[in-house]
């Protein structure tokens, strides 16, 4: 299995940035490959810092915007897990 972590900016962040630069629907920020026997389960951990929530701004630099950000954990099939993070 490959567990993927995506960042998706919330609607409030998208509204703030509107017209200044593009915002991807979601961006891959980390992944982990784990070997799991049929019928078994495994625990996967991620250490995601500030950079995982940053967007590339109009000048090509990275910027963290205040507002809601979603971290989406996906195996590429089945149900995804979404965690909302609020940046003050």
N, CA, C and O atoms as a DFTB+ gen file, in Angstrom:
352 C
 N C O
     1  1       0.839      -1.185       0.000
     2  2       0.000       0.000       0.000
     3  2       0.881       1.245       0.000
     4  3       1.976       1.247       0.563
     5  1       0.392       2.289      -0.633
     6  2       1.056       3.595      -0.587
     7  2       0.053       4.576       0.010
     8  3      -1.010       4.817      -0.560
     9  1       0.401       5.132       1.156
    10  2      -0.446       6.133       1.796
    11  2       0.075       7.504       1.381
    12  3       1.249       7.817       1.574
    13  1      -0.798       8.303       0.817
    14  2      -0.427       9.622       0.301
    15  2      -1.073      10.709       1.157
    16  3      -2.199      10.554       1.630
    17  1      -0.344      11.812       1.348
    18  2      -0.876      12.956       2.082
    19  2      -0.907      14.143       1.133
    20  3       0.104      14.509       0.533
    21  1      -2.087      14.734       1.011
    22  2      -2.274      15.892       0.143
    23  2      -2.667      17.104       0.981
    24  3      -3.289      16.965       2.034
    25  1      -2.301      18.288       0.509
    26  2      -2.752      19.547       1.101
    27  2      -3.732      20.179       0.136
    28  3      -3.479      20.249      -1.066
    29  1      -4.864      20.643       0.676
    30  2      -5.842      21.389      -0.114
    31  2      -6.213      22.640       0.675
    32  3      -6.699      22.546       1.802
    33  1      -5.988      23.789       0.092
    34  2      -6.341      25.048       0.756
    35  2      -7.854      25.140       0.878
    36  3      -8.585      24.751      -0.032
    37  1      -8.320      25.664       2.019
    38  2      -9.752      25.836       2.252
    39  2     -10.324      26.972       1.428
    40  3      -9.587      27.756       0.831
    41  1     -11.650      27.051       1.402
    42  2     -12.340      28.072       0.612
    43  2     -11.958      29.483       1.041
    44  3     -11.872      30.380       0.202
    45  1     -11.725      29.695       2.342
    46  2     -11.362      31.039       2.810
    47  2      -9.982      31.447       2.308
    48  3      -9.766      32.608       1.961
    49  1      -9.049      30.499       2.268
    50  2      -7.703      30.791       1.745
    51  2      -7.794      31.054       0.240
    52  3      -7.165      31.983      -0.267
    53  1      -8.566      30.248      -0.464
    54  2      -8.738      30.432      -1.911
    55  2      -9.321      31.815      -2.215
    56  3      -8.903      32.475      -3.167
    57  1     -10.287      32.247      -1.403
    58  2     -10.909      33.558      -1.603
    59  2      -9.900      34.682      -1.367
    60  3      -9.892      35.677      -2.091
    61  1      -9.049      34.519      -0.349
    62  2      -8.037      35.544      -0.050
    63  2      -7.029      35.684      -1.184
    64  3      -6.593      36.790      -1.505
    65  1      -6.663      34.564      -1.784
    66  2      -5.624      34.541      -2.811
    67  2      -6.180      34.834      -4.204
    68  3      -5.416      35.138      -5.119
    69  1      -7.475      34.749      -4.372
    70  2      -8.122      34.861      -5.684
    71  2      -7.548      35.996      -6.528
    72  3      -7.481      37.146      -6.093
    73  1      -7.141      35.648      -7.735
    74  2      -6.640      36.632      -8.689
    75  2      -5.167      36.965      -8.551
    76  3      -4.578      37.529      -9.473
    77  1      -4.550      36.626      -7.412
    78  2      -3.128      36.956      -7.232
    79  2      -2.213      35.872      -7.779
    80  3      -1.173      36.168      -8.369
    81  1      -2.597      34.625      -7.584
    82  2      -1.834      33.506      -8.142
    83  2      -2.681      32.247      -8.082
    84  3      -3.631      32.176      -7.303
    85  1      -2.344      31.248      -8.902
    86  2      -3.126      30.016      -8.909
    87  2      -2.952      29.235      -7.601
    88  3      -1.918      29.321      -6.938
    89  1      -3.978      28.483      -7.257
    90  2      -3.941      27.598      -6.089
    91  2      -4.351      26.212      -6.575
    92  3      -5.448      26.047      -7.108
    93  1      -3.483      25.210      -6.398
    94  2      -3.846      23.869      -6.862
    95  2      -5.031      23.309      -6.077
    96  3      -5.222      23.651      -4.910
    97  1      -5.820      22.454      -6.711
    98  2      -6.925      21.787      -6.005
    99  2      -6.377      21.035      -4.799
   100  3      -6.906      21.133      -3.692
   101  1      -5.310      20.285      -5.036
   102  2      -4.599      19.611      -3.956
   103  2      -3.185      19.336      -4.434
   104  3      -2.922      19.236      -5.633
   105  1      -2.275      19.215      -3.466
   106  2      -0.869      18.987      -3.795
   107  2      -0.322      17.893      -2.891
   108  3      -0.561      17.907      -1.684
   109  1       0.398      16.959      -3.460
   110  2       1.021      15.886      -2.687
   111  2       2.128      16.476      -1.819
   112  3       3.021      17.153      -2.328
   113  1       2.072      16.219      -0.495
   114  2       3.088      16.753       0.409
   115  2       3.933      15.666       1.063
   116  3       5.009      15.957       1.584
   117  1       3.466      14.416       1.044
   118  2       4.255      13.308       1.602
   119  2       3.593      11.994       1.212
   120  3       2.422      11.966       0.833
   121  1       4.347      10.916       1.306
   122  2       3.776       9.588       1.087
   123  2       4.647       8.566       1.795
   124  3       5.802       8.834       2.124
   125  1       4.085       7.408       2.023
   126  2       4.814       6.318       2.673
   127  2       4.323       5.003       2.080
   128  3       3.121       4.761       1.977
   129  1       5.279       4.157       1.692
   130  2       4.945       2.825       1.190
   131  2       5.077       1.837       2.339
   132  3       6.100       1.809       3.024
   133  1       4.049       1.029       2.550
   134  2       4.078       0.015       3.608
   135  2       3.667      -1.327       3.021
   136  3       2.806      -1.411       2.145
   137  1       4.301      -2.359       3.523
   138  2       3.950      -3.717       3.113
   139  2       3.010      -4.284       4.165
   140  3       3.346      -4.352       5.347
   141  1       1.824      -4.693       3.715
   142  2       0.798      -5.197       4.615
   143  2       0.281      -6.517       4.052
   144  3      -0.131      -6.591       2.894
   145  1       0.306      -7.545       4.875
   146  2      -0.208      -8.847       4.445
   147  2      -1.720      -8.757       4.256
   148  3      -2.383      -7.928       4.880
   149  1      -2.247      -9.597       3.407
   150  2      -3.691      -9.619       3.157
   151  2      -4.445      -9.796       4.472
   152  3      -4.139     -10.689       5.262
   153  1      -5.424      -8.940       4.693
   154  2      -6.245      -9.022       5.903
   155  2      -5.622      -8.382       7.132
   156  3      -6.267      -8.305       8.177
   157  1      -4.380      -7.922       7.028
   158  2      -3.689      -7.307       8.163
   159  2      -3.838      -5.786       8.092
   160  3      -4.378      -5.244       7.128
   161  1      -3.350      -5.118       9.125
   162  2      -3.356      -3.658       9.137
   163  2      -1.999      -3.166       9.611
   164  3      -1.211      -3.925      10.175
   165  1      -1.737      -1.898       9.378
   166  2      -0.470      -1.289       9.793
   167  2      -0.737       0.154      10.176
   168  3      -1.682       0.775       9.691
   169  1       0.101       0.676      11.047
   170  2       0.020       2.075      11.434
   171  2       1.112       2.834      10.704
   172  3       2.268       2.413      10.675
   173  1       0.732       3.958      10.114
   174  2       1.675       4.795       9.377
   175  2       1.652       6.174      10.020
   176  3       0.579       6.719      10.278
   177  1       2.829       6.743      10.281
   178  2       2.907       8.070      10.881
   179  2       3.602       9.053       9.949
   180  3       4.488       8.681       9.179
   181  1       3.187      10.306      10.031
   182  2       3.784      11.363       9.230
   183  2       4.139      12.523      10.137
   184  3       3.396      12.832      11.068
   185  1       5.263      13.169       9.879
   186  2       5.625      14.406      10.550
   187  2       5.552      15.516       9.508
   188  3       6.430      15.659       8.657
   189  1       4.487      16.288       9.600
   190  2       4.249      17.340       8.621
   191  2       4.445      18.683       9.289
   192  3       3.778      18.988      10.278
   193  1       5.331      19.471       8.773
   194  2       5.600      20.795       9.316
   195  2       4.857      21.869       8.552
   196  3       3.976      21.594       7.737
   197  1       5.229      23.068       8.832
   198  2       4.635      24.260       8.219
   199  2       4.658      24.181       6.699
   200  3       3.689      24.558       6.041
   201  1       5.751      23.696       6.143
   202  2       5.927      23.648       4.686
   203  2       4.793      22.884       3.993
   204  3       4.438      23.198       2.857
   205  1       4.231      21.892       4.667
   206  2       3.155      21.101       4.070
   207  2       1.910      21.932       3.803
   208  3       1.091      21.554       2.966
   209  1       1.747      23.063       4.500
   210  2       0.566      23.913       4.350
   211  2       0.838      25.175       3.534
   212  3      -0.073      25.967       3.293
   213  1       2.072      25.362       3.114
   214  2       2.430      26.570       2.366
   215  2       2.013      26.447       0.897
   216  3       1.942      25.350       0.342
   217  1       1.740      27.596       0.292
   218  2       1.454      27.680      -1.135
   219  2       2.561      28.468      -1.813
   220  3       3.234      29.279      -1.175
   221  1       2.749      28.233      -3.096
   222  2       3.704      29.027      -3.869
   223  2       2.986      30.308      -4.283
   224  3       1.936      30.264      -4.924
   225  1       3.566      31.454      -3.906
   226  2       2.915      32.739      -4.187
   227  2       3.288      33.271      -5.573
   228  3       3.975      32.589      -6.334
   229  1       2.846      34.465      -5.898
   230  2       3.031      35.058      -7.233
   231  2       4.491      35.281      -7.599
   232  3       4.822      35.329      -8.784
   233  1       5.382      35.420      -6.605
   234  2       6.796      35.646      -6.890
   235  2       7.611      34.356      -6.867
   236  3       8.830      34.386      -7.032
   237  1       6.933      33.213      -6.660
   238  2       7.623      31.927      -6.646
   239  2       8.098      31.500      -5.272
   240  3       8.659      30.415      -5.123
   241  1       7.884      32.336      -4.265
   242  2       8.247      31.976      -2.895
   243  2       7.137      31.170      -2.236
   244  3       6.021      31.103      -2.751
   245  1       7.437      30.571      -1.120
   246  2       6.438      29.810      -0.378
   247  2       5.852      30.700       0.707
   248  3       6.571      31.465       1.349
   249  1       4.527      30.593       0.910
   250  2       3.843      31.445       1.878
   251  2       2.755      30.650       2.583
   252  3       2.017      29.895       1.951
   253  1       2.663      30.826       3.893
   254  2       1.607      30.211       4.685
   255  2       0.501      31.243       4.876
   256  3       0.741      32.321       5.420
   257  1      -0.692      30.918       4.435
   258  2      -1.835      31.822       4.542
   259  2      -2.686      31.432       5.746
   260  3      -2.884      30.248       6.019
   261  1      -3.185      32.430       6.459
   262  2      -4.106      32.188       7.565
   263  2      -5.415      31.635       7.004
   264  3      -5.830      31.987       5.900
   265  1      -6.051      30.770       7.777
   266  2      -7.337      30.203       7.365
   267  2      -7.341      28.699       7.455
   268  3      -6.498      28.098       8.122
   269  1      -8.296      28.095       6.780
   270  2      -8.447      26.636       6.860
   271  2      -7.638      25.934       5.772
   272  3      -7.589      26.367       4.620
   273  1      -7.021      24.861       6.169
   274  2      -6.232      24.011       5.278
   275  2      -6.636      22.572       5.560
   276  3      -6.851      22.200       6.714
   277  1      -6.738      21.771       4.522
   278  2      -7.121      20.373       4.691
   279  2      -5.951      19.464       4.367
   280  3      -5.271      19.644       3.357
   281  1      -5.726      18.497       5.224
   282  2      -4.784      17.417       4.948
   283  2      -5.619      16.192       4.615
   284  3      -6.481      15.782       5.391
   285  1      -5.353      15.619       3.456
   286  2      -6.128      14.483       2.972
   287  2      -5.206      13.274       2.918
   288  3      -4.179      13.297       2.240
   289  1      -5.572      12.227       3.630
   290  2      -4.804      10.991       3.663
   291  2      -5.528       9.981       2.788
   292  3      -6.704       9.691       3.009
   293  1      -4.821       9.440       1.786
   294  2      -5.450       8.596       0.785
   295  2      -4.572       7.394       0.455
   296  3      -3.344       7.482       0.472
   297  1      -5.216       6.275       0.156
   298  2      -4.509       5.104      -0.368
   299  2      -4.720       4.999      -1.872
   300  3      -4.216       4.074      -2.509
   301  1      -5.462       5.944      -2.441
   302  2      -5.744       5.907      -3.867
   303  2      -6.981       5.091      -4.184
   304  3      -7.420       5.044      -5.333
   305  1      -7.545       4.446      -3.171
   306  2      -8.800       3.704      -3.313
   307  2      -9.441       3.654      -1.927
   308  3      -8.766       3.830      -0.912
   309  1     -10.722       3.417      -1.899
   310  2     -11.412       3.403      -0.610
   311  2     -11.612       4.825      -0.094
   312  3     -11.416       5.804      -0.815
   313  1     -12.005       4.908       1.159
   314  2     -12.312       6.216       1.763
   315  2     -11.041       6.978       2.131
   316  3     -10.077       6.394       2.628
   317  1     -11.050       8.280       1.884
   318  2      -9.969       9.162       2.311
   319  2     -10.274       9.655       3.729
   320  3     -11.421       9.632       4.175
   321  1      -9.229      10.099       4.421
   322  2      -9.381      10.717       5.735
   323  2      -8.973      12.170       5.591
   324  3      -7.889      12.465       5.087
   325  1      -9.835      13.084       6.030
   326  2      -9.572      14.513       5.906
   327  2      -9.446      15.123       7.302
   328  3     -10.298      14.909       8.165
   329  1      -8.384      15.874       7.509
   330  2      -8.181      16.598       8.762
   331  2      -8.070      18.074       8.426
   332  3      -7.232      18.479       7.620
   333  1      -8.928      18.878       9.052
   334  2      -8.878      20.325       8.822
   335  2      -7.956      20.963       9.851
   336  3      -8.033      20.674      11.045
   337  1      -7.083      21.837       9.363
   338  2      -6.134      22.557      10.209
   339  2      -6.429      24.048      10.073
   340  3      -6.531      24.560       8.958
   341  1      -6.565      24.746      11.197
   342  2      -6.783      26.196      11.172
   343  2      -5.462      26.907      11.474
   344  3      -4.828      26.658      12.500
   345  1      -5.065      27.786      10.572
   346  2      -3.842      28.575      10.765
   347  2      -4.279      29.981      11.182
   348  3      -5.004      30.652      10.447
   349  1      -3.833      30.428      12.375
   350  2      -4.241      31.757      12.845
   351  2      -3.593      32.878      12.033
   352  3      -3.834      34.054      12.302
